[in-house]
Structure formats: structure tokens, C-alpha cells
Amino acid sequence: MKTWFGMRTISRRSALLGGSAAVAAVATGGGVAQAQTGTHEAHLGDHPGSLGARIRSTTTPAPAAPKAGEALLGAAPAAGGALPTPPVLKVRPGSAATLGMKAQSVQLGGRPAKNLRAYDNVTARQYLMGPTLEFGQTGAFGVRLTNGLPRNPDQARPHIVNVPSQFNTTNLHTHGLHVSPDGRSDNVYLEVLPKGTEAKHADGETSVVGGFDYVYNLKNHTPGTFWYHPHRHGSVAVQVASGAAGALIVRGGAGTIDRVKGIDGITEQVLLLQQVMLNANGELPDFDTLWNAPGNGAAAEWTVNGTTGRTLAMQPGEVQRWRIVNTGFQAEAKFALVQASGGAPVTVTLIAMDGVNFSPKAAAVQAVYLPPGGRADILVQAPAQPTRLLAQVGQYVAKGQGGPTTGLTAGFEIGGVWQEAAFVGDPATVFTVDVAGAPKPMALPTDPLPRPLVPEITAATPPDACRYVVFGVTKVVAPAGTLKNDLPSYDPAAMPTSFKLQINGELFCPGRVLFQPPLGSVDQHVVSTPGVHVFHIHVNPFLVTEVDGQPLSTPQWRDTMLVGPNGYKALTKYTDYAGTFPIHCHILDHEDVGMMTNVTVVDPNAKTRVAAVTHGH
């Protein structure tokens, strides 16, 4: 299986993808001058794709119910009841699980939803939640992805890069896994077209019809909580905002955090925090529904495992491990437990972020803070007496006209003090913890937590190179008197105003590589933006050393990170895998319209082909 970067020749289709700037120039009429009026960032509300702008307030009316005769898939879940758990697909080395994408209709919290592009969990279809994949630390783990979505109505039209289209074409990204980015592994440049699509629309190398067999070769991988979701550029946001996401757990053996006394064998919960967008008819038909959602009226609300208002049972004194994944396509999420009576915060024990465990000690915290795509593992100890706790979710970055004002340091230790942040606005209570029954006294871990299986670098490691990454949004306004058109503002041909969401001043181009570090080298990332964006890099995690201009007293491993005007600094070491993969904004509508670029890790001892820059890119 080849990618754009592994082909000796560029196909007509790839040339068209790589030549989007030329296509856009023709579309504008070939000679209309445009005046750039400067940088305008998402948090200012200057364009529709602002960070978290579409989380629905608790006072917004729910979308209309489906018309009579429109059935929901499976029996509608009863109000209240137990919080559901995603079904588990345990994949053994040398074997494969099947993961199907299909159109689904469910009761989503308090809202009927229909025709969502989501993963079929088979045994709990009344709930919108992808099944949990489980891998071991070492071996070849297969996933057969099938695309049972309807055929694309616009399949015959060319897909122009950074102009979202063909929303039923998909693929699979294993977010956070340290695996190869090539071939049948975490190759996000591959496209899987819907079953039944005419064969002429796929080339058999960069695109296939109906399904694809992925194989992930893990080599003593650090155990932890990861996740999977679609990553086909141009349909990512629509599919993830439909709920297409699931947890991916790497189980650890002897000497890992999974075998620590007080963690080994305890009850676990997988909590998928979801931000599913629906229009007034309970659907998400296309990208413009996301981009142009008016006044939050058709916006998302937080759900967990496809539900709201459910109950999770614990016994007094019991300790559970909760694996929390922010699968939202756009908004950051603070997750906290509070007492139902009085609202006092409940302290939890944070043992891992983004799949990498803390070492040698955990952190006692009042909340966890997750950018879109972020994960946290916490130990929750129920109070010794029967009571009720409320699980709350909401945003935590305060965004004003001058830029973000609070929240960017939340979840890090600065000057020996763990940084917390208040909710911005009223949080949503997503479920209740009912502490009842016979006492079950359990102890939190007291032994040191083992070192995670990540590169042996520290904040003092000298980098081989420094990489500056700047996220920016440029507003482009045509001269006065220019005729208007009906194109959406993310389209380069939109008149009179368009927005360009860029990295280092450039929109995504398939043939462009931002930098080419050697395999085994250490880079320092210096990442910033005038507004608020979310940095994510594939394959290799990074060690955050400074946030918002302040050095961390305890550096922290991440693969997904909020970025503000003062930015952050991190170190990463490119180990094990050469090849090409993206870095991008994990506000997924930003990624789809161009806030993405490519990195190629070059093995000095092997020949690594890099695609030529073509068509002016």
C-alpha cells in the first residue's frame, strides 16, 4: 500500500489534489485581486470555526424530533438507568477485529439523532459509542475497517484539498499509538470509499472501495489509553462530530503501571466524552452544518457514551480506574466530580495523560483538563459513606477580545503547584455516581509508579533542532464592489470574504513537507498562535517543558496540546519509524480546511522518497 509520498509518479487525481491553489484561482475568475486584512483568530468569533463556540447552553431548545415513521436503530434507551459501557474487541497478536462504519440512528441523550456516520458496536446499538479496541504491548494487531456508508453523491466530482466533500469516504487513525505511519499501519493518507462505489473511483493504492485491512505492529509499547477515529482529510470533522470514535487500550504486562498494586485488577470505566453536532432535524448532513451553525441553535451538547442523566454505581470506599477520552471535534473539556449536596469538589488521583503514565508518583487533583483528542486516566475513590456525586463537563479556557485569559496552564505543575481552572459558563452534569451498598474499603496505590516506555529524554536534553510551528487564521477580503457568491467562508474562492486556516502561513498541500528530522534525532517544538488552537502530532509523543511562557516543575508527556499566544515548548525524539505523517490542529473543522502539514522522518541508513512539490506548492 503506497501513499502520496511513496509513489514514483503522481497520479492525475493526486496532481489535482496537490494543485488546489491553481484550481481555486480559476474558480475566483482568474484575476480578482484580494486584499489580506490581517490575522483573525478563532477565539474572537470572527469566523464560524471558533474553539468550542458551538457547545450548546443548557437553555437552548433541543432539536426537533424525527417525523412520524422514522425509526431509531434498536430500542430507545430508557431515561435514567445505568451508564452504558462500550463493548470490547480484544485483539490478540496475529488476529484481527472488524470495525464497521455505517449510518446509524439513535437516541442521543435527550435528542433523537439519525443518519449519523458512526462505528457499529454490534451489541449495544441503541447507544452511540464505538467499541473499545484492546491490544497487547507487542505483536501484530489487525483491524478490518469496513465502510458501509451510502455512496457519495458527489463522488464523480473532484475532491479539492481543503474544501470538504465526499463525506462518506473514511479511513482509520490510531490516535497516540507509536506505530509506523506507512502502508497498512497508521496511514492516514489512505482513503476507504463506501461499499458499492464504482471501481474506477479508486486506484487500489491510495484509495480502495469497501474496506481495508490495517495491521499495527507494536514493539513493547507503553500501556495506556489511546483512541481511534476517522482521519480522511475533508471528512474528518463531519464523521467525528457524528460520534465516530472509540477508545483503544494497550494492556501492559509485568513491570508496567497496569500491574501496580492498587491498580491491577480493579474495576475500569471507559468514558467517551462526546460533542455530537445535529441540525434542527437531528442530522449532520455535511460540513457546512458544522461551519455555519447559527447562534448555537443547532449546536452540540456533552454526552458520555451516547447518554446523559445516567448513573454509575460504586460501593463506599471502592477505587475504580476511569479512562476518559475527549472525542469532541472542537471543544476543550474539564471533567470533575462534585458532591451532589453542596457541590464540594471530589479529589481524584491522576495517573496518566495521553496514554503515558506519571512516574514516580501520581497527582491528587480536583479535575482533569482535556483538549479535543486528549485523554486522562484517573483513580476514583468513593467516599466511605453512601452519597451521590455529580460528574460534570464543561469548557475551561476563558477567551476574550485580547486572547485567552485563563485556563491554558490547567493540568500542569508550575512552581510546585498543580494548576486548576474554573469552568467557563455552567458545566453539564453528564452522569451521577451513586455510592451505596456494602462497604468495599480499598487503598490507593502507595508504591512508586514505574517509568513509562517512552524515549529517555528529559527537560535538560539538548535538541538537535528547533522547530517553530505557528497556527494562524488570515481573513481575506476582496476589494469594494466585488460581486458576492454563495460559497462558504472557508472556501478560497468565497467572495467577498474568506478565511485561511494555516500552519506557518501555508494551507495544507499533500506534496509539501514542513520539516524532515533524521530518525533518532531530538527536536524542540516551539508552538504558538495569536488565538487558541490544538496541536497534535502523529506517531511520536512529546515532553512538554514550558506552558504559556512558564517552565513546568514536572514536565509532562502529551500528544495533543492546547496552544495560546504565549505558546508552549516541548521535546520529542523520533524513534523506531521513518516515514511521513501529519501535524495539525485538532479542532477538526480547522484541520479539514487546511490547518495541517506534513513531517517526514528520514532514516539516514535507508532511502526515503519524498514527493516533489508540484503545481506551485
C-alpha positions as a printed Julia matrix, in Angstrom:
617×3 Matrix{Float64}:
   0.0     0.0     0.0
   1.53    3.27   -1.13
   0.86    6.88   -0.19
   1.41   10.16   -1.97
   4.93   10.09   -0.54
   5.8     6.59   -1.69
   4.76    6.87   -5.33
   7.35    7.42   -8.05
   4.79    9.19  -10.2
   1.95   11.49   -9.29
  -1.46   10.31  -10.49
  -3.91   12.67  -12.2
  -6.07   12.59   -9.08
  -3.13   13.37   -6.76
  -1.99   16.15   -9.06
  -5.44   17.68   -8.79
  -5.31   17.38   -5.02
  -1.89   18.99   -4.93
  -2.95   21.74   -7.3
  -5.78   23.17   -5.23
  -4.36   26.68   -5.28
  -4.45   26.78   -9.05
  -7.98   25.37   -9.1
  -9.09   27.96   -6.55
  -7.52   30.74   -8.63
  -9.5    29.66  -11.67
 -12.66   29.46   -9.58
 -12.29   33.09   -8.5
 -12.28   34.27  -12.07
  -8.52   34.3   -12.58
  -7.89   37.98  -11.98
  -9.8    39.3    -8.97
  -7.4    40.97   -6.58
  -7.87   40.15   -2.91
  -6.58   42.26   -0.03
  -5.4    40.48    3.11
  -6.63   42.33    6.15
  -4.57   40.55    8.77
  -4.81   37.69   11.19
  -8.11   36.97   12.92
  -8.19   34.17   15.43
 -10.86   31.6    16.17
 -11.49   32.6    19.77
 -12.53   36.1    18.67
 -15.6    34.7    16.96
 -14.52   36.29   13.65
 -15.24   33.13   11.71
 -17.62   30.25   12.43
 -14.96   27.69   13.34
 -14.1    29.03   16.79
 -12.81   26.81   19.57
 -15.77   25.37   21.44
 -18.17   28.04   20.18
 -20.89   25.55   19.43
 -21.31   23.81   22.76
 -24.99   24.21   23.43
 -26.08   26.04   26.57
 -28.47   24.34   28.93
 -31.2    26.82   27.96
 -31.09   26.1    24.22
 -34.15   24.16   23.0
 -33.48   20.63   21.86
 -33.63   19.89   18.12
 -36.93   18.72   16.68
 -37.81   15.04   16.93
 -37.82   12.9    13.76
 -41.04   12.79   11.79
 -43.52   10.03   12.34
 -42.37    6.75   10.91
 -38.64    7.45   11.23
 -37.42    4.6    13.39
 -34.43    4.61   15.68
 -31.86    1.83   15.48
 -32.55   -0.61   18.3
 -34.8     0.02   21.26
 -34.6     3.58   22.58
 -32.75    3.53   25.91
 -34.91    4.26   28.91
 -34.47    7.53   30.72
 -32.09    7.18   33.64
 -30.67    3.73   34.23
 -27.07    2.59   34.33
 -24.33    4.31   32.39
 -23.56    2.02   29.43
 -20.08    0.66   28.78
 -18.67    0.36   25.24
 -18.36   -3.27   24.11
 -14.78   -4.56   23.98
 -12.99   -6.05   20.96
  -9.92   -7.84   22.31
  -7.41   -8.29   19.51
  -4.76  -10.93   20.02
  -1.38  -10.85   18.23
  -1.76  -12.22   14.72
  -5.54  -11.82   14.69
  -7.92   -9.05   13.64
 -11.14   -7.38   14.74
 -13.76   -5.97   12.4
 -14.76   -2.35   12.78
 -17.7    -1.26   10.67
 -18.68    2.3     9.73
 -22.37    2.71    8.88
 -25.24    5.18    9.04
 -26.93    4.92   12.42
 -29.95    6.44   14.18
 -30.07    6.57   17.97
 -31.47    8.44   20.93
 -28.54   10.68   21.83
 -29.05   11.89   25.37
 -32.32   13.81   25.1
 -32.17   14.15   21.32
 -33.29   11.84   18.53
 -30.44   11.59   16.02
 -30.5     9.94   12.61
 -28.16    9.05    9.77
 -25.02    9.58   11.84
 -21.76    8.3    10.39
 -20.52    6.11   13.24
 -18.92    2.79   14.18
 -21.19   -0.19   14.69
 -20.67   -1.54   18.2
 -22.91   -4.53   17.31
 -24.07   -5.48   20.82
 -25.26   -2.1    22.13
 -26.56   -0.36   19.04
 -29.03    1.77   20.97
 -26.03    3.79   22.21
 -23.73    5.97   20.15
 -20.3     4.74   21.25
 -17.58    2.99   19.31
 -16.41   -0.35   20.67
 -13.19   -0.38   22.7
 -10.22   -1.95   20.93
  -7.72   -3.75   23.17
  -4.16   -4.54   22.06
  -1.2    -6.03   23.89
   2.19   -4.35   24.15
   3.89   -6.41   21.45
   2.63   -8.08   18.29
   0.78   -7.53   15.02
  -2.78   -6.43   15.76
  -5.23   -6.31   12.87
  -8.34   -4.19   12.34
 -10.58   -4.78    9.35
 -12.3    -1.44    8.61
 -15.45   -1.73    6.51
 -17.24    1.26    5.01
 -20.97    0.59    4.89
 -21.98    4.23    4.48
 -24.05    5.23    1.44
 -22.18    6.05   -1.74
 -21.05    9.65   -2.03
 -23.48   11.67   -4.15
 -20.54   13.87   -5.19
 -18.12   11.02   -5.92
 -17.77   11.91   -9.6
 -16.71   15.45   -8.78
 -13.05   16.07   -7.86
 -12.25   16.41   -4.18
 -10.29   19.64   -3.92
  -7.97   19.67   -0.95
  -9.09   21.91    1.96
 -12.64   22.16    0.57
 -14.5    19.4     2.48
 -16.53   16.98    0.37
 -17.29   13.26   -0.15
 -18.3    12.92    3.49
 -18.83    9.15    3.31
 -15.21    8.4     2.45
 -13.26    7.38    5.54
 -10.14    5.74    6.96
  -8.73    4.97   10.42
  -6.29    6.79   12.72
  -4.97    5.23   15.92
  -4.52    8.44   17.89
  -1.49    8.32   20.17
  -0.1     4.94   19.11
   3.64    4.77   18.44
   3.47    2.75   15.22
   4.54    3.1    11.61
   2.75    5.81    9.6
   3.09    3.87    6.35
   1.48    1.06    4.43
  -1.2    -0.83    6.33
  -0.42    0.82    9.65
  -1.41    4.33   10.8
  -1.54    5.59    7.22
  -3.98    8.5     7.29
  -3.39    9.38    3.62
  -5.31    6.28    2.55
  -8.99    6.62    1.55
 -11.65    3.92    2.01
 -14.64    4.62   -0.25
 -18.13    3.3     0.55
 -19.06   -0.24   -0.45
 -20.69   -0.23   -3.88
 -18.67    2.7    -5.22
 -17.62    2.15   -8.84
 -14.12    0.72   -9.0
 -12.98    3.47  -11.37
 -13.03    5.95   -8.47
 -10.28    4.06   -6.57
  -6.71    3.45   -7.68
  -6.09    0.47   -5.4
  -3.08    2.13   -3.82
  -4.06    5.43   -2.22
  -7.79    4.62   -2.34
  -9.83    1.43   -2.05
 -13.52    0.51   -2.08
 -15.49   -1.05    0.76
 -12.86   -1.93    3.33
  -9.23   -2.17    4.29
  -7.13   -4.46    6.47
  -4.96   -2.44    8.86
  -2.13   -4.11   10.77
  -0.43   -2.36   13.69
   2.93   -3.76   14.74
   3.59   -2.8    18.36
   7.05   -3.15   19.9
   6.97   -3.15   23.7
   4.51   -0.26   23.54
   3.81    1.74   26.67
   0.41    0.65   28.08
  -2.27    3.28   28.27
  -5.45    4.88   26.97
  -5.49    5.88   23.3
  -8.35    6.2    20.83
  -9.29    5.79   17.2
 -11.26    7.91   14.76
 -11.5     8.7    11.03
  -8.76   10.88    9.53
  -9.57   11.28    5.85
  -8.82   14.95    5.08
 -12.07   16.61    4.07
 -14.48   14.41    6.03
 -12.8    14.13    9.43
 -14.88   16.75   11.26
 -18.24   15.57    9.93
 -17.56   11.96   10.91
 -16.07   12.63   14.36
 -18.86   15.16   15.06
 -21.25   12.29   14.24
 -19.73   10.28   17.1
 -17.3     8.15   15.08
 -14.8     7.43   17.84
 -13.81    4.76   20.3
 -11.19    4.01   22.95
  -8.07    1.97   22.2
  -6.4     0.41   25.22
  -2.91   -1.07   25.23
  -2.74   -3.56   28.1
   0.54   -3.8    30.0
   2.42   -6.71   31.47
   4.83   -7.15   34.36
   6.7    -4.03   35.4
   4.13   -1.62   33.94
   1.55    0.61   35.58
  -1.16   -1.97   34.88
   0.47   -4.33   37.39
   0.92   -1.83   40.22
  -0.77   -2.86   43.46
  -3.92   -0.82   43.82
  -4.37   -0.55   40.03
  -4.05   -4.15   38.86
  -7.43   -5.87   38.68
  -9.68   -3.02   39.83
 -12.92   -2.13   38.03
 -12.43    0.1    35.0
 -14.75    2.52   33.23
 -14.31    3.86   29.67
 -15.85    7.31   29.38
 -16.17    8.76   25.87
 -16.87   12.48   26.21
 -18.78   13.37   23.06
 -19.64   16.59   21.26
 -22.09   15.48   18.56
 -23.48   18.16   16.28
 -27.05   17.94   14.99
 -29.15   20.29   12.91
 -32.79   21.02   13.68
 -33.8    17.72   12.06
 -31.43   15.69   14.2
 -28.91   15.11   11.4
 -25.39   16.11   10.4
 -25.52   16.0     6.61
 -22.39   17.96    5.68
 -19.52   20.21    6.72
 -21.48   23.42    6.25
 -23.82   22.33    9.04
 -20.8    22.5    11.34
 -19.3    25.66    9.94
 -22.47   27.73    9.7
 -24.4    26.61   12.8
 -26.31   29.8    13.67
 -26.22   31.17   17.19
 -25.55   27.76   18.77
 -29.17   26.86   17.99
 -28.2    23.61   16.29
 -25.11   23.06   18.37
 -23.71   20.19   20.32
 -24.17   19.22   23.93
 -21.94   16.98   26.01
 -22.81   13.31   26.22
 -20.92   10.35   27.72
 -21.1     7.01   25.92
 -24.07    8.38   23.99
 -26.1     9.3    27.07
 -26.94   11.93   29.64
 -28.58   11.53   33.03
 -27.34    8.01   33.69
 -25.98    6.5    36.91
 -22.67    4.8    37.67
 -22.7     2.6    40.77
 -19.85    2.43   43.31
 -19.61    0.97   46.78
 -18.4     3.04   49.74
 -14.58    3.08   49.79
 -14.26    1.43   46.38
 -11.5     2.51   43.96
 -12.06    2.42   40.2
  -9.9     3.35   37.22
 -11.62    5.69   34.79
 -10.24    6.09   31.27
 -11.56    9.42   29.96
 -11.35   10.39   26.27
 -12.37   13.77   24.87
 -13.66   12.66   21.47
 -15.17   16.09   20.77
 -14.38   17.55   17.38
 -13.83   21.05   18.67
 -14.08   21.98   22.37
 -11.76   21.51   25.33
 -13.28   19.66   28.3
 -12.84   19.95   32.04
 -14.08   16.8    33.8
 -14.75   16.98   37.53
 -16.65   15.17   40.29
 -18.54   17.17   42.9
 -20.77   16.3    45.83
 -24.45   16.35   44.82
 -25.21   18.07   48.1
 -23.31   21.34   48.34
 -21.13   20.96   45.23
 -17.82   20.42   47.06
 -15.11   19.08   44.69
 -14.03   15.45   45.0
 -10.28   14.87   44.76
  -9.22   12.18   42.28
  -5.82   10.62   41.55
  -4.42   11.36   38.09
  -2.1     8.57   36.93
  -1.71    9.21   33.18
  -2.25   11.75   30.42
  -2.5    10.92   26.72
  -1.69    7.28   27.37
   1.59    7.88   29.22
   1.61    7.2    32.95
   3.07    9.56   35.52
   6.25    8.44   37.31
   7.25    8.01   40.07
   4.11    9.45   41.64
   0.55   10.29   40.7
  -1.11   13.69   41.21
  -4.03   14.46   43.52
  -6.26   16.81   41.5
  -9.75   18.31   41.56
 -10.35   17.93   37.81
  -8.75   16.82   34.56
  -8.35   19.14   31.59
  -8.55   17.7    28.1
  -8.09   19.41   24.75
 -10.01   17.82   21.88
  -8.34   14.41   21.47
  -6.83   14.39   24.96
  -7.12   11.52   27.44
  -6.74   11.09   31.19
  -6.58    8.03   33.46
  -7.79    8.68   36.99
  -8.36    6.62   40.12
 -11.66    7.49   41.78
 -12.16    6.51   45.41
 -15.76    6.6    46.54
 -16.48    8.29   49.9
 -16.69    5.98   52.91
 -20.38    6.77   53.42
 -23.31    6.42   50.97
 -23.79    9.57   48.92
 -24.28   10.89   45.4
 -21.64   12.53   43.22
 -22.15   14.51   40.02
 -19.87   14.11   37.01
 -19.56   17.49   35.3
 -18.11   18.52   31.94
 -17.55   21.99   30.52
 -15.03   24.32   28.97
 -12.21   25.91   30.94
 -10.36   28.37   28.68
 -11.72   31.9    29.07
 -11.49   33.66   25.73
 -11.66   37.45   25.5
 -11.02   40.06   22.84
  -7.35   40.24   23.76
  -6.86   36.48   23.57
  -7.24   33.66   26.08
  -7.13   34.92   29.64
  -7.21   31.79   31.84
  -7.07   28.02   31.58
  -4.11   27.26   29.32
  -1.91   26.14   32.23
  -4.62   23.97   33.81
  -3.49   20.39   34.31
   0.22   21.18   34.69
   2.53   21.71   37.67
   4.22   25.11   37.78
   6.42   26.18   40.68
   5.47   23.01   42.53
   1.74   23.89   42.39
  -0.79   21.93   40.36
  -2.75   24.34   38.19
  -6.54   24.19   38.23
  -9.12   26.32   36.38
 -12.78   27.13   36.9
 -15.48   26.14   34.46
 -16.25   28.79   31.88
 -20.01   29.01   31.98
 -22.25   26.41   33.56
 -20.98   22.83   33.29
 -23.2    19.98   32.15
 -23.92   17.16   34.6
 -23.4    14.14   32.37
 -24.0    11.34   34.88
 -24.42   10.66   38.59
 -22.28    8.39   40.77
 -24.47    6.51   43.23
 -22.33    5.43   46.21
 -24.33    2.75   48.0
 -24.34   -0.83   49.21
 -21.91   -2.77   51.37
 -18.63   -1.01   52.19
 -15.7    -2.03   49.98
 -12.64   -0.38   51.57
  -9.76   -0.22   49.09
  -6.43    1.57   49.18
  -4.95    3.87   46.58
  -1.5     2.84   45.29
   1.43    3.65   47.54
   4.24    2.06   45.5
   6.15    4.27   43.04
   4.69    4.24   39.54
   7.09    2.68   37.01
   8.74    4.66   34.27
   6.63    4.69   31.08
   8.05    3.13   27.93
   8.82    6.38   26.12
  12.1     7.86   24.84
  14.67    8.55   27.53
  14.74   12.32   27.28
  14.3    14.97   29.96
  13.8    18.72   30.02
  17.6    19.02   30.07
  18.14   17.01   26.88
  19.77   19.23   24.24
  17.76   19.22   21.0
  19.32   18.57   17.6
  16.99   21.14   16.01
  14.31   23.65   16.93
  11.02   23.62   15.01
   8.77   26.67   15.11
   5.09   25.97   14.44
   2.61   28.84   14.27
  -1.14   28.37   13.82
  -2.85   31.34   12.21
  -6.12   32.44   10.64
  -5.96   35.04    7.88
  -9.04   36.93    6.81
  -9.04   37.74    3.09
 -11.38   40.49    1.85
 -11.99   41.34   -1.78
 -11.92   44.98   -2.92
 -15.1    47.03   -2.57
 -17.62   46.36   -5.29
 -16.63   42.72   -5.82
 -19.62   40.55   -6.56
 -20.69   38.23   -3.77
 -21.08   34.49   -4.22
 -22.68   31.77   -2.14
 -19.51   29.86   -1.31
 -18.8    29.21    2.39
 -16.16   31.37    4.03
 -13.61   28.52    4.32
 -13.54   28.17    0.51
 -10.61   30.09   -1.03
 -12.99   31.26   -3.78
 -15.54   32.76   -1.39
 -16.45   36.38   -2.1
 -16.19   38.92   -0.65
 -14.65   37.31    2.47
 -12.78   34.09    3.08
 -10.67   32.69    5.9
  -7.43   30.76    5.5
  -6.57   28.47    8.41
  -2.85   27.86    8.13
   0.31   26.48    9.71
   3.37   28.67    9.25
   1.43   30.77    6.76
   0.5    27.9     4.44
  -2.6    25.83    3.8
  -2.22   22.06    3.71
  -0.81   20.67    0.48
  -0.29   16.9     0.05
   3.14   17.33   -1.55
   4.56   19.8     0.96
   6.75   18.67    3.87
   7.36   21.22    6.61
  10.47   19.59    8.05
  12.49   16.38    7.76
  14.14   15.31   11.02
  16.5    12.32   10.97
  15.39    9.14   12.69
  16.79    9.09   16.22
  17.1    12.87   16.48
  15.58   15.13   19.15
  13.55   18.19   18.18
  12.36   21.06   20.31
   8.88   22.22   19.32
   8.08   25.88   19.92
   4.37   26.2    19.15
   2.24   29.34   19.31
  -0.79   31.13   17.88
  -2.4    34.54   18.3
  -5.61   32.78   19.34
  -6.38   29.28   20.63
  -5.69   26.12   18.64
  -4.84   22.47   19.37
  -1.54   20.89   18.29
  -1.45   17.16   17.53
   1.38   15.13   16.03
   1.12   11.53   14.91
   3.39    8.6    15.86
   5.64   10.34   18.41
   4.6    11.8    21.8
   6.34   14.89   23.14
   7.56   16.01   26.56
   6.05   19.4    27.45
   8.57   21.57   29.31
   7.0    25.04   29.25
   3.38   26.26   29.02
   2.14   29.79   28.48
   5.67   31.13   28.96
   6.19   29.35   32.31
   8.53   26.37   32.87
   6.97   23.24   34.3
   8.32   21.91   37.57
   7.24   18.46   36.39
   7.41   18.03   32.57
   4.54   16.03   31.12
   4.17   13.69   28.14
   1.41   14.58   25.67
   0.45   14.02   22.05
  -2.29   16.69   21.92
  -1.9    20.17   23.36
  -3.78   23.46   23.65
  -1.86   26.38   22.16
  -2.22   30.07   23.06
  -0.39   33.33   22.34
   2.48   32.53   24.74
   2.65   29.05   23.29
   4.42   26.05   24.73
   7.75   24.26   24.36
   8.29   20.53   24.14
  10.91   17.93   23.23
  10.33   14.88   21.08
  12.58   12.07   19.9
  11.78   10.34   16.61
  12.31    6.66   17.35
  11.67    3.4    15.5
   9.74    4.66   12.47
  10.73    6.65    9.4
   8.01    7.93    7.1
   5.57   10.78    6.56
   2.76   11.8     8.87
   0.84   14.99    9.68
   0.82   17.58   12.38
  -2.42   19.54   12.55
  -4.93   21.43   14.61
  -7.2    19.02   16.44
 -10.12   21.4    16.15
 -11.17   19.13   13.34
 -13.05   21.59   11.18
  -9.81   23.62   11.19
  -7.87   20.6    10.01
 -10.32   19.85    7.19
  -9.98   23.33    5.7
  -6.2    23.46    5.71
  -4.64   23.73    9.19
  -2.42   20.7     8.65
   1.06   19.98    7.29
   3.41   17.05    6.82
   6.55   15.84    8.59
   8.88   13.25    7.06
  11.23   11.38    9.38
  14.23   10.32    7.32
  16.24    7.21    8.08
  19.89    8.11    7.29
  20.6     4.45    6.6
  17.81    3.94    4.1
  16.35    5.65    1.05
  13.24    7.66    1.92
  11.38    9.12   -1.04
   9.73   12.49   -0.56
   7.13   13.64   -3.05
   8.15   16.52   -5.27
   6.49   19.85   -4.64
   4.25   20.38   -7.66
   1.8    22.85   -9.1
   3.3    25.8    -7.28
   3.13   24.1    -3.87
